[in-house]
Coordinates of C-alpha atoms in Angstrom, one line a residue:
X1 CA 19.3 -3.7 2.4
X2 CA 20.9 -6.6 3.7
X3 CA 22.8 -5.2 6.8
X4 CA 20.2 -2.9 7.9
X5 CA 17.4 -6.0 9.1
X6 CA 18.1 -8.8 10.1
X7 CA 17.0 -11.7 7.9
X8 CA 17.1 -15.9 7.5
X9 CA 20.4 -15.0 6.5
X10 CA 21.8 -14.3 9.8
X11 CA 20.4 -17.4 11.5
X12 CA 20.6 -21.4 11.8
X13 CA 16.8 -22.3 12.4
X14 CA 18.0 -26.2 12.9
X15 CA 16.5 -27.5 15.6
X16 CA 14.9 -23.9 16.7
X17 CA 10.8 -23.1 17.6
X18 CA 10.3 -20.4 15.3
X19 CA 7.3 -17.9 16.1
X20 CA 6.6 -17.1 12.5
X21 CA 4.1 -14.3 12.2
X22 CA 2.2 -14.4 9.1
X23 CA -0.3 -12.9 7.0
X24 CA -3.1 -15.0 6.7
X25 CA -6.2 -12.7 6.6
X26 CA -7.5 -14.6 3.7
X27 CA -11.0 -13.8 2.2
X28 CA -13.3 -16.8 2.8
X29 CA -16.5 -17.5 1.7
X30 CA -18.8 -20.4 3.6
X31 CA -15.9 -21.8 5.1
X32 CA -13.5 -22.0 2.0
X33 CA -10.6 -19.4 0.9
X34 CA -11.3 -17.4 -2.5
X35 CA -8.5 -16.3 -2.8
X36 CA -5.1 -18.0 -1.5
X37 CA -2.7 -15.1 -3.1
X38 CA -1.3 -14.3 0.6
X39 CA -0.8 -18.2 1.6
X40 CA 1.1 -18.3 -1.8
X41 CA 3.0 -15.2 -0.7
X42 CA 4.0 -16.4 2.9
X43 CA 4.5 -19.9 1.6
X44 CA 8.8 -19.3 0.5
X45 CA 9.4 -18.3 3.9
X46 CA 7.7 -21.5 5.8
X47 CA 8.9 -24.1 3.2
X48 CA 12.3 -22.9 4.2
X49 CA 12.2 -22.8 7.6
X50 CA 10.8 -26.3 7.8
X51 CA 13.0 -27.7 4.7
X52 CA 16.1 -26.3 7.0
X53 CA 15.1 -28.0 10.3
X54 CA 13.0 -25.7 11.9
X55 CA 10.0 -26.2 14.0
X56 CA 7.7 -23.6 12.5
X57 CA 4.8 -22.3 14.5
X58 CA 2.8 -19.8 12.4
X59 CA 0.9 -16.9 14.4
X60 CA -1.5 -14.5 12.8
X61 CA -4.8 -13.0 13.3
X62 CA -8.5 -12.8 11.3
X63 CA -10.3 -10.1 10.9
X64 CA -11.1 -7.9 13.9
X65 CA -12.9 -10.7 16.2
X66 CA -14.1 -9.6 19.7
X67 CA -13.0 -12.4 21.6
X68 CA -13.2 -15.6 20.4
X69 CA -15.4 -16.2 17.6
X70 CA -15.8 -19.5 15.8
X71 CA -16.1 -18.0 12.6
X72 CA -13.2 -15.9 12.7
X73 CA -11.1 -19.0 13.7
X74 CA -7.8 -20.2 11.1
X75 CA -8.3 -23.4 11.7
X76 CA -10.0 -23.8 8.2
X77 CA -7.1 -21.5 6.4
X78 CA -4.8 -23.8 7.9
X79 CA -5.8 -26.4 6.1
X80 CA -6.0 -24.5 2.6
X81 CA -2.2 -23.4 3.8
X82 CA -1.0 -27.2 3.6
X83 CA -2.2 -27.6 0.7
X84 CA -0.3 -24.2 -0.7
X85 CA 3.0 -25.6 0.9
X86 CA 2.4 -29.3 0.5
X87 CA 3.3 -30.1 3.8
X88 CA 0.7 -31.3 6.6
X89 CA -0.6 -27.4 9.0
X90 CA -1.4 -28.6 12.3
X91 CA -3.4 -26.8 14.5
X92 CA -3.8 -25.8 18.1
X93 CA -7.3 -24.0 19.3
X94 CA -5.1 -21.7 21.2
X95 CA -2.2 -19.2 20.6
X96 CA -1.3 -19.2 24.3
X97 CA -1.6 -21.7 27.7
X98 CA -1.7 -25.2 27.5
X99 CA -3.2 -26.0 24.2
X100 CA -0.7 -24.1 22.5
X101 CA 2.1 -25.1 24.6
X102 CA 1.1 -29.1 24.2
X103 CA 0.9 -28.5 20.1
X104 CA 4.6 -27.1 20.0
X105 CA 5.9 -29.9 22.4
X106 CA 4.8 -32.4 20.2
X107 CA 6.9 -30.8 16.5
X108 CA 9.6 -32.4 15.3
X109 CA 11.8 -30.7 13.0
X110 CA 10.6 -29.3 9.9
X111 CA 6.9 -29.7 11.5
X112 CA 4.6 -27.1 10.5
X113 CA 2.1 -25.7 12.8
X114 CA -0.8 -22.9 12.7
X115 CA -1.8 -21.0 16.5
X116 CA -5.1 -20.2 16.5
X117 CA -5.9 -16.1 15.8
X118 CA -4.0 -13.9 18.2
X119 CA -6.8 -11.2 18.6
X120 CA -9.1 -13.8 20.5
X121 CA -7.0 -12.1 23.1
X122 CA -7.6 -8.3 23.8
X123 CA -4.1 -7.9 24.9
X124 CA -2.7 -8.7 21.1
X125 CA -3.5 -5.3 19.8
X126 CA -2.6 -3.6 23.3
X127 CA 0.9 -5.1 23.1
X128 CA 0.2 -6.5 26.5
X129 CA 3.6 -7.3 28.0
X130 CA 2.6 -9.9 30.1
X131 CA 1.0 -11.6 26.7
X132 CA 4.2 -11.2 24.5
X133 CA 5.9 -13.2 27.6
X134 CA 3.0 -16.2 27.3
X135 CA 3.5 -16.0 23.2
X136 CA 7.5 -15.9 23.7
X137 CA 7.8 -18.5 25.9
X138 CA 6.8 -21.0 23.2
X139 CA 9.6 -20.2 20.7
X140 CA 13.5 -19.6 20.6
X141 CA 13.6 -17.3 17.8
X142 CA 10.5 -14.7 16.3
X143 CA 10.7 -14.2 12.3
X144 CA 8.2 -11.3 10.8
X145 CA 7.1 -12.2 7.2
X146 CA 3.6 -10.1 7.8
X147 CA 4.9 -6.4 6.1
X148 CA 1.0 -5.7 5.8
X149 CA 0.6 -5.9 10.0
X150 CA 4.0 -4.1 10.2
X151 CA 2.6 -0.9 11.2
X152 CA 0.5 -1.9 14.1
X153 CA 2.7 -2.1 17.1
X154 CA 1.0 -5.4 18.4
X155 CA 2.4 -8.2 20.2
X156 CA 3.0 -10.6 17.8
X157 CA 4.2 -8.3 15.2
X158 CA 6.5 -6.0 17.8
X159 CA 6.4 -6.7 20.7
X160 CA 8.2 -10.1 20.4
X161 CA 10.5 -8.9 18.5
X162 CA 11.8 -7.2 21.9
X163 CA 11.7 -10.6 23.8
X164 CA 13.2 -13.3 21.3
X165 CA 16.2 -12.4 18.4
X166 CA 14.4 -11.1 15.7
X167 CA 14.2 -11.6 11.7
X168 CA 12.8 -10.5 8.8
X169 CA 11.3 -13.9 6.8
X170 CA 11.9 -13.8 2.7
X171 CA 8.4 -11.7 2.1
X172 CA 9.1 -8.8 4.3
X173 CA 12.3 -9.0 2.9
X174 CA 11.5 -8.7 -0.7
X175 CA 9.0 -5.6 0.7
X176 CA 11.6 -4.0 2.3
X177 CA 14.2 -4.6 -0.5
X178 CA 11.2 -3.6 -2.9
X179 CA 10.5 0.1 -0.6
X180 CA 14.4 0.7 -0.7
X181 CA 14.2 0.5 -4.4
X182 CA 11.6 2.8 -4.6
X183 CA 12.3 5.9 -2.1
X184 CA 14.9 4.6 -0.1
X185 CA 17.7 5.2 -2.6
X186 CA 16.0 5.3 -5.6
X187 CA 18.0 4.8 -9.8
X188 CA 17.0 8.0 -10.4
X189 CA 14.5 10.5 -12.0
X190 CA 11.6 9.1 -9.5
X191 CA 8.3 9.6 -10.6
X192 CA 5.1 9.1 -8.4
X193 CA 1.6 8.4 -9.3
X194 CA -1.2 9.1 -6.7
X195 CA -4.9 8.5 -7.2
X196 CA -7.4 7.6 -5.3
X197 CA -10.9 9.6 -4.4
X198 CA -10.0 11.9 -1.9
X199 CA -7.0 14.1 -1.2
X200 CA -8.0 14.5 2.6
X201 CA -6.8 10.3 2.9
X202 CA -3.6 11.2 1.4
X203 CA -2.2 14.7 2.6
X204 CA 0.9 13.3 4.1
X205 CA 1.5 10.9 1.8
X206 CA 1.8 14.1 -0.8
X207 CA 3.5 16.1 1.5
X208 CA 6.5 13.6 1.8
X209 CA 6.5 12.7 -1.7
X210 CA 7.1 16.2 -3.2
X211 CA 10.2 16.0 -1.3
X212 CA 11.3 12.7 -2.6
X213 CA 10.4 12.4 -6.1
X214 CA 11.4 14.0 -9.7
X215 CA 7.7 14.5 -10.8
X216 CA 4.4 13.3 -9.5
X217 CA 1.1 12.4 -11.4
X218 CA -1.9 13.4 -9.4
X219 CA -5.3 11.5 -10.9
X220 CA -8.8 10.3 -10.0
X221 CA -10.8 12.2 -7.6
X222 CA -8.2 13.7 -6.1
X223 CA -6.9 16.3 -9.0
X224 CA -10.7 17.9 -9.1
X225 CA -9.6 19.0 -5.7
X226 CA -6.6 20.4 -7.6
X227 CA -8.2 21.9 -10.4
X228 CA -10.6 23.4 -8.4
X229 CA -7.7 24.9 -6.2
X230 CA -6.4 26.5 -9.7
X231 CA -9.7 27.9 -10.8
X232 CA -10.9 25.1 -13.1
X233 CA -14.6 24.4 -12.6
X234 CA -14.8 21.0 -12.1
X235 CA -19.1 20.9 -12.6
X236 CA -20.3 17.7 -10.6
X237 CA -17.3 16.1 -10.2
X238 CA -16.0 14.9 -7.3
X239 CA -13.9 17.4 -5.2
X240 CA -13.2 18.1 -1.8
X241 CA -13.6 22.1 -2.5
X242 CA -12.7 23.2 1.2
X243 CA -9.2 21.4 0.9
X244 CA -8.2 24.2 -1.8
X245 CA -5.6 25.7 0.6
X246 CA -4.3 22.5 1.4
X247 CA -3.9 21.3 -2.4
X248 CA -2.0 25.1 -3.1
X249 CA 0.4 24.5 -0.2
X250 CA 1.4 21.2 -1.1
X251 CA 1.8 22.3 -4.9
X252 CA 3.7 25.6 -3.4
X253 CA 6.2 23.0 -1.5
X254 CA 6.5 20.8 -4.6
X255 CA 7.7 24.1 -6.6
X256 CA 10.0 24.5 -3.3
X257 CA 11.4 20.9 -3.8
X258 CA 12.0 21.4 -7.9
X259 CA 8.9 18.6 -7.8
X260 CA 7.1 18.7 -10.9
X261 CA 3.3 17.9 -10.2
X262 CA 1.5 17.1 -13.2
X263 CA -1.9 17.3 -13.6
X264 CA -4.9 16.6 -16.1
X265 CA -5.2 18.3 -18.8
X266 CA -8.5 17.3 -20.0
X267 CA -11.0 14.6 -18.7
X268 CA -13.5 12.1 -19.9
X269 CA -16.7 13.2 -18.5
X270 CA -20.1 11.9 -17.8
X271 CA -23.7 12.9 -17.0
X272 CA -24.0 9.7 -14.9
X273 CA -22.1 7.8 -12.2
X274 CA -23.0 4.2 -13.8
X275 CA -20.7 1.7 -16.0
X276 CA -21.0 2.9 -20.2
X277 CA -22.6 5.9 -19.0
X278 CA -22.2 8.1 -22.3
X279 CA -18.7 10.2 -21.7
X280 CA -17.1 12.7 -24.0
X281 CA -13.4 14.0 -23.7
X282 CA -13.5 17.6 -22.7
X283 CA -10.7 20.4 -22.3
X284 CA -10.2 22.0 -18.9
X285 CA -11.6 24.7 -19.9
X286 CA -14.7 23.1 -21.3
X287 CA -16.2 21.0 -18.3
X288 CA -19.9 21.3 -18.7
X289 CA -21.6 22.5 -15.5
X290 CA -23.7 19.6 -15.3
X291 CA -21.0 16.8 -16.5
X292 CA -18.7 14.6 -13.7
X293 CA -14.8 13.8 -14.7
X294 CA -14.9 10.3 -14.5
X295 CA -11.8 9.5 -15.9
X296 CA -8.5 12.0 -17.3
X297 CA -8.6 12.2 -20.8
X298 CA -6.1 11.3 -23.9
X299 CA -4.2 14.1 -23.9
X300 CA -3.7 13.7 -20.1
X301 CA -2.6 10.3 -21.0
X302 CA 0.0 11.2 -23.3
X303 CA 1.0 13.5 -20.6
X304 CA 1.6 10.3 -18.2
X305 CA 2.8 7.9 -20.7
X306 CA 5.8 11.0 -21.5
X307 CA 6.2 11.3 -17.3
X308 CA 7.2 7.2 -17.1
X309 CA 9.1 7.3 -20.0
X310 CA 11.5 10.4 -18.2
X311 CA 11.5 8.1 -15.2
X312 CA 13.8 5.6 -13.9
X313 CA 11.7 4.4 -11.1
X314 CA 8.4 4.5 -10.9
X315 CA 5.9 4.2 -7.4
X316 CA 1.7 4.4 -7.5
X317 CA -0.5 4.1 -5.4
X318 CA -4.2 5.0 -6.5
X319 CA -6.3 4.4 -9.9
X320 CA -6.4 7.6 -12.5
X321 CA -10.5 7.7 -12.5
X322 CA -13.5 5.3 -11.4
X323 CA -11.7 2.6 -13.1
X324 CA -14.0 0.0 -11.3
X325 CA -16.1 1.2 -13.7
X326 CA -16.0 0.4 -17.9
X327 CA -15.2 3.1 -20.2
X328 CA -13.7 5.1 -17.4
X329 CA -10.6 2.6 -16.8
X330 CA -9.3 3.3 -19.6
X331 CA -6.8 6.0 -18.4
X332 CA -5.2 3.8 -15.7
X333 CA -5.5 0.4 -17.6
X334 CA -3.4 2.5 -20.3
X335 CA -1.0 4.2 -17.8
X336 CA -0.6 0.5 -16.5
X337 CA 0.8 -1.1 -19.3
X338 CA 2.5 1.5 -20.5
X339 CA 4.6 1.4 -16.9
X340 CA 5.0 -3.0 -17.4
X341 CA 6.2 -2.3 -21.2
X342 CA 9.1 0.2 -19.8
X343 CA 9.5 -2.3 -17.1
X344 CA 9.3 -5.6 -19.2
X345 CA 12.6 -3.3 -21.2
X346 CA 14.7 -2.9 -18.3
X347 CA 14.2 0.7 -19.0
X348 CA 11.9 1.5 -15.6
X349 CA 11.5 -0.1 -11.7
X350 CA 8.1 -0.4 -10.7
X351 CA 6.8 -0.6 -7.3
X352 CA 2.8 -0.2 -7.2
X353 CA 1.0 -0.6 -3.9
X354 CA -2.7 -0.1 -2.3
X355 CA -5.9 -2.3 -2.6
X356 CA -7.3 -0.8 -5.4
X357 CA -3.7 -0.1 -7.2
X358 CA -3.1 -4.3 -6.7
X359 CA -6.8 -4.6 -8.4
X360 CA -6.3 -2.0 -11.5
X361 CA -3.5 -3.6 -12.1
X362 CA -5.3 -7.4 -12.5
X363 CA -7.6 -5.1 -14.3
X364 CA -5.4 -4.7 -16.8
X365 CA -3.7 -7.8 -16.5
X366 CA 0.6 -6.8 -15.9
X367 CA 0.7 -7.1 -12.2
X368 CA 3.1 -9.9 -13.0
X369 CA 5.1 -7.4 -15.0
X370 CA 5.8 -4.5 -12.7
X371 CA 9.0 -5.2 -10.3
X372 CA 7.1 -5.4 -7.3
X373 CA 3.4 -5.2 -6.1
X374 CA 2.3 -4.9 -2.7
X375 CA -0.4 -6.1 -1.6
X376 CA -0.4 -4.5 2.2
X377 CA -2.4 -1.2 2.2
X378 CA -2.1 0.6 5.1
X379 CA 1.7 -0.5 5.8
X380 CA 2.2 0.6 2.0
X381 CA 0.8 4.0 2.5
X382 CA 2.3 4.7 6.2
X383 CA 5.8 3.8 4.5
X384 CA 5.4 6.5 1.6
X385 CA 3.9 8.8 4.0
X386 CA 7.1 8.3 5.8
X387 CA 6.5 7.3 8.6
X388 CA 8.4 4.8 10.9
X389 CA 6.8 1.3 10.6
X390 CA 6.8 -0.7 14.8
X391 CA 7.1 -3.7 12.8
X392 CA 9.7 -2.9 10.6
X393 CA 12.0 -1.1 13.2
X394 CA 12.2 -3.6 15.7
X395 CA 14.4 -6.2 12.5
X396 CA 16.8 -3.1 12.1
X397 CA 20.2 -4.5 12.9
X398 CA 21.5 -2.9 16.5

């Protein structure tokens, strides 16, 4: 991993204005941050630079603002950041011109300070040359620490990285060392489990994994569209019953690629979409025409549990049924910590990834025991979907 990107390793920050892009799209409720999870993440990487000498000037945007907007401003997750590093946040109303450029004249070494949110400027997301040369101007060096903005080719999280020497910060370089682990060059077998609702969200990320992995679990919403596909009559459920073709051809290129794909084998089913809606475990072949699969069943668990216990390495993205939902998490809270007890032995690597995948697994309480959990969706899935990430190429070592 090391000598393909660029990282804190390869350079002396002493001394040096590092543009630091960050995630800080916190959520925030009247003003206050409810959840500080992504300061806590970002926090290694800015403590570092500072305790080494650095002057570090954090840039990162809010939310999807059309202009400038008071109340997408990070002047108030500034200060919840100082208190996350212990260390005063300054903060300029501007991430460009002569507030900005004032506010960076004035650090010492080791100072910390926060640029107001890059998309009060429409040429952000346009990568607007002319704005990466007004954003580079007020640093020597640009580190990337925001993985989850990686696949956006914007100016502060690509662009720069063409005008100033370029480094990955200790978060995106856990991610990347993480993503290596799990598909890069994976401890081999590899097993994969995808859920979710809909397979139409997810067709390339199937497509590439088949190609990549040992065995992959297909759950939630998703494997109606499969079963359907196969013949199974799926009653009220959930399914996506035009994308039959598309489900056969992936499963006929999984069979191509000596990719097991393992599906349900029976499912918990309900009359009701609604939380303790009275469910009953029924066989495939047993689906009542009025019922919804809500959840996969115990047999289907089994079936998992025997998948990760084959595996070496293990990545998922996507719950196993409504799991936001009680009796019908019980599939993927069970999958879950049967993964962090294989994990917890040494016997399994775990990478898990996606917005609902980071909240299953609070749900169930062993996010802290799985290898690694990311908590940027879109990056996340573009990277399994194989595609190349802007942000992620531009560390690449020349």
């Amino acid at each position: 991993m090391a000598n393909k990107f660029r990282t804190l390793d390869d350079v002396d920050v002493k001394g040096k204005r590092v543009l630091l892009r960050v995630d800080l799209n916190v959520p925030m409720d009247n003003g206050r941050v409810t959840d500080a999870t992504r300061l806590e993440r970002v926090a290694p990487t800015i403590t570092e630079i500072s305790d080494k000498g650095g002057k570090v000037i954090l840039l990162a945007h809010f939310g999807r603002p059309k202009g400038r907007d008071a109340k997408e401003s990070l002047k108030p997750v500034a200060e919840a950041l100082s208190k996350v590093v212990k260390k005063p946040v300054a903060f300029a109303d501007d991430c460009i011109g002569e507030p900005a450029a004032k506010a960076v004249a004035a650090l010492n070494d080791g100072d910390i300070l926060c640029l107001e949110n890059t998309r009060f400027h429409k040429e952000e997301e346009k990568n607007d040359p002319a704005f990466v040369a007004e954003l580079a101007k007020l640093g020597d060096i640009w580190v990337s620490d925001a993985f989850s903005a990686a696949h956006r080719a914007h100016a502060s999280t690509e662009g720069l990285g063409h005008k100033l020497p370029a480094y990955a910060g200790r978060t995106m370089q856990a991610e990347l060392d993480a993503l290596e682990k799990a598909l890069g060059s994976p401890t081999k077998p590899v097993i994969a489990i995808i859920g979710g609702a809909k397979v139409s969200t997810k067709i390339d990320l199937l497509e590439n994994l088949v190609t990549k992995v040992d065995a992959l679990v297909i759950g939630g919403g998703m494997a109606n569209t499969f079963l359907h596909a196969q013949g199974v009559a799926v009653g009220k459920s959930l399914a996506e019953k035009d994308l039959a073709p598309t489900a056969l051809r992936i499963m006929e290129k999984a069979e191509a690629a000596n990719c097991a794909i393992i599906l349900p084998v029976d499912a918990t089913v309900a009359y009701h979409f609604a939380a303790n809606a009275p469910s009953h475990a029924y066989g495939l072949d047993a689906i009542p025409a009025d019922g919804m699969i809500l959840d996969v069943g115990p047999q289907s668990v089994a079936r998992v549990h025997a998948a990760i216990d084959d595996a070496a390495t293990l990545v998922w993205n996507g719950p196993l049924g409504a799991f936001e939902m009680q009796p019908f998490d019980r599939g993927t809270v069970a999958a879950a910590k049967h993964a962090a007890e294989r994990t917890k032995a040494k016997k399994l690597i775990s990478i898990a990834g996606g917005g609902d995948t980071v909240a299953a697994l609070n749900q169930a309480h062993v996010a802290g025991d799985f290898t690694y959990v990311s908590t940027a969706g879109g990056a996340f899935l573009e990277w399994m979907e194989g595609k190349p990430l802007p942000g992620v190429e531009v560390l690449r070592t020349k």
